[in-house]
CSV table of C-alpha atoms in Angstrom, one decimal:
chain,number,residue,atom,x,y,z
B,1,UNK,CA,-186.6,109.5,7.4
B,2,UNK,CA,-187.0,109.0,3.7
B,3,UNK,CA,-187.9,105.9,1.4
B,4,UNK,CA,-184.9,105.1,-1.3
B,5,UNK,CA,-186.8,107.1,-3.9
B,6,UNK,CA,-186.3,109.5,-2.0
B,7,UNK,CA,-190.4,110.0,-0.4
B,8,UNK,CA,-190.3,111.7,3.0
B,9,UNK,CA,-191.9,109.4,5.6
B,10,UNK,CA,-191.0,111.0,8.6
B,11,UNK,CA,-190.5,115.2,8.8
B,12,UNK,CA,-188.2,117.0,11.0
B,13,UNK,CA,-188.8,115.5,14.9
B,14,UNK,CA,-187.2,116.5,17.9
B,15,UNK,CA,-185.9,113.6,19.9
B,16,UNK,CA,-184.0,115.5,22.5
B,17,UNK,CA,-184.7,119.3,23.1
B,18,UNK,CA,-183.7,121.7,25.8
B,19,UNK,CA,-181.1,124.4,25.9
B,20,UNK,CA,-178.7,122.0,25.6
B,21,UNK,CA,-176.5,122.7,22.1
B,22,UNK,CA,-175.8,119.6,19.9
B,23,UNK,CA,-172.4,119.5,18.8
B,24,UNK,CA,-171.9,116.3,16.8
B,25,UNK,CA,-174.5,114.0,15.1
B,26,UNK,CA,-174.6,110.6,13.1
B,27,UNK,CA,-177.1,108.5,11.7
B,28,UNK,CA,-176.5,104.0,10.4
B,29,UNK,CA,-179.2,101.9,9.0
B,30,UNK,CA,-179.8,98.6,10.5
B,31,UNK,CA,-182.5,96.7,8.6
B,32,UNK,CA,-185.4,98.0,9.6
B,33,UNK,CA,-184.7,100.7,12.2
B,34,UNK,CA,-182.3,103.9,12.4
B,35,UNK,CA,-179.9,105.3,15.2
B,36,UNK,CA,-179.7,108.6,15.3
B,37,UNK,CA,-176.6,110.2,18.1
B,38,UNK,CA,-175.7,113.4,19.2
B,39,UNK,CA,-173.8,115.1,21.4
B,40,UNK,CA,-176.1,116.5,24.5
B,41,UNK,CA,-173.7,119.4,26.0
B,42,UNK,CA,-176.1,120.4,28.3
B,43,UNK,CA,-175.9,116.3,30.1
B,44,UNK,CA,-172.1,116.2,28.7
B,45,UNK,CA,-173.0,112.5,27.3
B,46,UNK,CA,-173.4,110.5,24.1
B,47,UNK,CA,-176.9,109.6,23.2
B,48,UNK,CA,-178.8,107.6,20.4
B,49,UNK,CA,-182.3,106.7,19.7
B,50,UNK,CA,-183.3,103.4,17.6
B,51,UNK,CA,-186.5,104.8,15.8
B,52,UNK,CA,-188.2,102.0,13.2
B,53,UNK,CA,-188.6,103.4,9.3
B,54,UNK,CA,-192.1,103.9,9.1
B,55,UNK,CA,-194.5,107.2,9.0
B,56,UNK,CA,-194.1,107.5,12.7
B,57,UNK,CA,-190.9,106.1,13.6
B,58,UNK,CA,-191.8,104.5,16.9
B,59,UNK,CA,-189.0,105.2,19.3
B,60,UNK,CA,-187.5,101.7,19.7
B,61,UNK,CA,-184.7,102.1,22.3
B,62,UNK,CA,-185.3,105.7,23.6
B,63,UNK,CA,-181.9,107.7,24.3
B,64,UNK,CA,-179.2,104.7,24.6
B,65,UNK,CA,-176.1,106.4,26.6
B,66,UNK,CA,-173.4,105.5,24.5
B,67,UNK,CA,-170.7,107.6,26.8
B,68,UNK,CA,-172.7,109.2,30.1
B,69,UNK,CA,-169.6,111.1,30.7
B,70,UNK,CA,-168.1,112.4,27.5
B,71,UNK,CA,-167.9,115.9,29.1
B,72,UNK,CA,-167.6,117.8,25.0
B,73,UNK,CA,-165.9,120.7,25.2
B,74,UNK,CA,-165.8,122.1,21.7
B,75,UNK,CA,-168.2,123.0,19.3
B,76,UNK,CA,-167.9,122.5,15.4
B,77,UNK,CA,-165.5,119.5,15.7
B,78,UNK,CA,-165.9,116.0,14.9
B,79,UNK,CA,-165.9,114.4,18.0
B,80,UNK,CA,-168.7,111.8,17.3
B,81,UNK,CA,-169.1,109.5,14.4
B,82,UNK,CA,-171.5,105.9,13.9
B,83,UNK,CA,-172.2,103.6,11.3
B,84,UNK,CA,-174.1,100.5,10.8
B,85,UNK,CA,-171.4,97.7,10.4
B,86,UNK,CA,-174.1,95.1,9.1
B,87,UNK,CA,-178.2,94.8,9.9
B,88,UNK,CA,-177.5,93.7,13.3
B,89,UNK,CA,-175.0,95.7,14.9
B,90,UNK,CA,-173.5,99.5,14.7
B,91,UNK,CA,-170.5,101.2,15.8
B,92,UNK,CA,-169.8,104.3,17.5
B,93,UNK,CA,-166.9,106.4,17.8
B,94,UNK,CA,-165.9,109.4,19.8
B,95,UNK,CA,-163.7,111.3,21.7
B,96,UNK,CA,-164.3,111.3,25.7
B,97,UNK,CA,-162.7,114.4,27.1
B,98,UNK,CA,-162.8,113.3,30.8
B,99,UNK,CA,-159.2,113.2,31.9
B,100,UNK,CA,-156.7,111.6,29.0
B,101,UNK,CA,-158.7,113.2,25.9
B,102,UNK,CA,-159.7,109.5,24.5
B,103,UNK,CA,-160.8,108.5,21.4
B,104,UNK,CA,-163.3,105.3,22.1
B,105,UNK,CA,-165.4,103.2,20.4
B,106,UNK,CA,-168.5,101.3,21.1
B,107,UNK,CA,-170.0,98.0,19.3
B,108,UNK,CA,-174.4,98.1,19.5
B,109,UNK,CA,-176.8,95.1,18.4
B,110,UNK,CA,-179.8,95.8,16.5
B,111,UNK,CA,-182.4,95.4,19.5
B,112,UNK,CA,-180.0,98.4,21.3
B,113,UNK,CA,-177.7,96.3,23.6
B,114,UNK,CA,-174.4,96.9,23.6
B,115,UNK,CA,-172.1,94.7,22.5
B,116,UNK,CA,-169.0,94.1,25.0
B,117,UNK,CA,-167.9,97.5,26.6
B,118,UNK,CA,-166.4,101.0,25.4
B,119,UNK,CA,-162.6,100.0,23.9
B,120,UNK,CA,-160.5,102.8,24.5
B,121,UNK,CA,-158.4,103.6,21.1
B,122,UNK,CA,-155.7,105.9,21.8
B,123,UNK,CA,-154.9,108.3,24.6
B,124,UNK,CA,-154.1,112.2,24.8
B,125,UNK,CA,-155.6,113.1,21.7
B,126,UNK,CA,-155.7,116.9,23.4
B,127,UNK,CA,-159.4,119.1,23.0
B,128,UNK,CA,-159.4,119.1,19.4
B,129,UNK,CA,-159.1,115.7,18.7
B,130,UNK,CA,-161.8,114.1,16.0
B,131,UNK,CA,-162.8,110.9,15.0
B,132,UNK,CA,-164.5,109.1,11.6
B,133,UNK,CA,-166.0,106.1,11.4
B,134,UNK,CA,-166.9,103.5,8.5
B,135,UNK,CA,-167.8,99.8,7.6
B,136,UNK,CA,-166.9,97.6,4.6
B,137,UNK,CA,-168.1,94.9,3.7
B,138,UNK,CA,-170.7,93.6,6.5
B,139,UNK,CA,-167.9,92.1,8.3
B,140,UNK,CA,-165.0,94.8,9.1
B,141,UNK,CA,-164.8,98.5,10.3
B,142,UNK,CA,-162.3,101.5,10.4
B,143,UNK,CA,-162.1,104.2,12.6
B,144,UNK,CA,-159.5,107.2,11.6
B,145,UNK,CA,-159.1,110.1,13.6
B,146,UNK,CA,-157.1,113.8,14.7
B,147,UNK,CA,-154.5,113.4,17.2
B,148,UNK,CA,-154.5,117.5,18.7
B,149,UNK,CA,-151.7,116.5,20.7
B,150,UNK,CA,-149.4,115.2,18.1
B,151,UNK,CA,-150.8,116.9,15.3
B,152,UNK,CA,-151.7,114.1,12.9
B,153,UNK,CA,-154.0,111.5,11.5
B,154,UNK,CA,-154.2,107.9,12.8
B,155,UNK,CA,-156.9,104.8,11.5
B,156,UNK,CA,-157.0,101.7,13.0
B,157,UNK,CA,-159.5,98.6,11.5
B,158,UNK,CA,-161.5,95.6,13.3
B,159,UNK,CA,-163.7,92.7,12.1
B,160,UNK,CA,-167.1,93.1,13.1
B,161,UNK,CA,-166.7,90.9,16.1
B,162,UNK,CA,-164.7,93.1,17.6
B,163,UNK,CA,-160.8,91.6,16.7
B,164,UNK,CA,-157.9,93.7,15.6
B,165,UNK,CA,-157.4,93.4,12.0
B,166,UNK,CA,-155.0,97.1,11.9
B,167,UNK,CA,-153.5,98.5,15.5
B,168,UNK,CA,-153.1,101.9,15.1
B,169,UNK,CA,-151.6,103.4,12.6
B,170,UNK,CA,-150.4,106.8,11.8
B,171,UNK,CA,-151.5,108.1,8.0
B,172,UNK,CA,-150.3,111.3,8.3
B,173,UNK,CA,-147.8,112.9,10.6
B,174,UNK,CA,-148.3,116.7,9.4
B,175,UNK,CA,-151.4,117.5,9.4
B,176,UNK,CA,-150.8,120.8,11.8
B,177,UNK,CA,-153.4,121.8,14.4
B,178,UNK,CA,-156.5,121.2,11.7
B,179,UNK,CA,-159.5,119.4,13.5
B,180,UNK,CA,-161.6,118.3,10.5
B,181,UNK,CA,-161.7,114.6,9.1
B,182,UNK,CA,-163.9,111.8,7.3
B,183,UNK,CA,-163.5,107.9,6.2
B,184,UNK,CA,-165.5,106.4,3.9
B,185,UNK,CA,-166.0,103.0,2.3
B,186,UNK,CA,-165.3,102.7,-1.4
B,187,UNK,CA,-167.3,100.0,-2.9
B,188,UNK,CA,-164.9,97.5,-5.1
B,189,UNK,CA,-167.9,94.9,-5.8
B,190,UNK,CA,-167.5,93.5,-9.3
B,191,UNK,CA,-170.9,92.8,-11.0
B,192,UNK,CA,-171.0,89.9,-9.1
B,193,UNK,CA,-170.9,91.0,-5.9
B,194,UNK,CA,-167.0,89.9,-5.4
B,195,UNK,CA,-164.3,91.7,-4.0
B,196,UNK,CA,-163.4,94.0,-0.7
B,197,UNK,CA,-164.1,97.6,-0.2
B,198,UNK,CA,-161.8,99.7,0.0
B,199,UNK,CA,-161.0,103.1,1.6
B,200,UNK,CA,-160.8,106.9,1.6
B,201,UNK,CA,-160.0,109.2,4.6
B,202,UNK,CA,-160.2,113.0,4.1
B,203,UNK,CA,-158.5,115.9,6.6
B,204,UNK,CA,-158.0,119.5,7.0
B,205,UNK,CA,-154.1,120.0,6.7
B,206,UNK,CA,-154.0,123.1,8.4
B,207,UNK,CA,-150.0,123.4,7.9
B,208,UNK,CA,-150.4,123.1,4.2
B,209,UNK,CA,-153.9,124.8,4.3
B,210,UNK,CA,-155.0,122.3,1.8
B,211,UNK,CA,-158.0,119.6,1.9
B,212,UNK,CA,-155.6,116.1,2.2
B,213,UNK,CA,-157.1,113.0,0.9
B,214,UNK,CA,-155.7,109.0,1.1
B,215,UNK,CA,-156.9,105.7,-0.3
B,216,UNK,CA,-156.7,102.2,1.8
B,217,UNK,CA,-157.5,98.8,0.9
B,218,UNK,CA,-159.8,96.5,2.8
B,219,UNK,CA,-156.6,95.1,5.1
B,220,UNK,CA,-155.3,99.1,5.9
B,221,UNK,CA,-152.6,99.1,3.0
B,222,UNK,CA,-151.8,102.2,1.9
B,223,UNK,CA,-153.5,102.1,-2.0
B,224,UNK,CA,-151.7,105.7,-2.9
B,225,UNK,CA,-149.6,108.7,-1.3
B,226,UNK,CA,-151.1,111.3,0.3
B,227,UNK,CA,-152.8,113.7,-2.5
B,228,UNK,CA,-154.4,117.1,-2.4
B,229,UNK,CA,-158.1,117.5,-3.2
């Protein structure tokens, strides 16, 4: 854990060890704690700590099962994402390879509850399906994500409590059998602090062989075409 000036105040500190192998990891910032999630292969779940930003990082909530039964099955992909939507709650993302190859998603408070129950996002997704995830604006997040079976890119957006504000949506129906992606928030703040962020979502189109980039505003509409980075 480091301070914004960038003074370490925690070193390296195992939270899980083992012989499991970690596959996926995230880290949000809710006010005064951090979540840190990874992939445990060797329990085949979802975990997170909360851990409060001081020099010792008290374990808050220790190991939080986000999915007790993701059952990973690839190493080196994307299959878990989280982000802190605002300083009281986070959101997870993943894919849950038990049966229809899912990509869910998961809403947790600041004290470590969760927040309603996993929300199944779309189905069939195949083995070598990935997921992103992002927040804008304290009130709104976006998940985008690999479909293996289809071969293509798909985002969807909700408000922070949890409502549709974009069903999915496919971004990208050529993206081959590439397993890489990201979204991010782009801040659009004025100097004032007005206006809604807006978006970016990065993939590996392995049919093209190229790095594939698009832009999104704060509702899901597309901002430009699909350009090569």
């Amino acid at each position: 854990i480091y301070s914004m000036n960038g003074t370490a105040l925690l070193g390296a500190t195992t939270v899980d060890g083992g012989n499991a192998i970690f596959w996926a990891t995230c880290a949000a910032h809710l006010s005064n704690r951090s979540i840190v999630g990874w992939v445990d292969s060797a329990e085949g779940d979802f975990d997170a700590y909360w851990v409060g930003d001081n020099s010792t990082a008290a374990v808050l909530i220790a190991e939080a099962q986000i999915d007790a039964t993701m059952l990973p099955t690839t190493n080196w992909t994307d299959e878990a994402d989280c982000h802190a939507i605002n300083s009281t709650s986070a959101v997870f993302a993943w894919v849950n390879y038990t049966g229809a190859d899912t990509i869910m998603i998961s809403r947790w408070a600041f004290n470590g509850v969760q927040i309603g129950t996993n929300t199944k996002v779309d189905n069939n997704v195949g083995t070598t399906g990935a997921v992103s995830v992002t927040t804008m604006d304290s009130n709104k997040f976006a998940v985008a994500w690999y479909d293996g079976t289809d071969q293509d890119v798909s985002m969807m957006m909700n408000w922070s409590n949890g409502t549709s504000l974009l069903t999915q949506t496919d971004i990208n129906t050529t993206a081959g059998s590439g397993n890489k992606i990201d979204i991010g928030t782009i801040s659009n703040k004025s100097g004032s602090g007005v206006g809604e962020d807006n978006l970016v979502v990065v993939w590996y189109g392995q049919a093209s062989g190229d790095i594939m980039g698009a832009t999104f505003d704060a509702r899901g509409q597309r901002l430009a075409n699909d350009f090569v980075i």
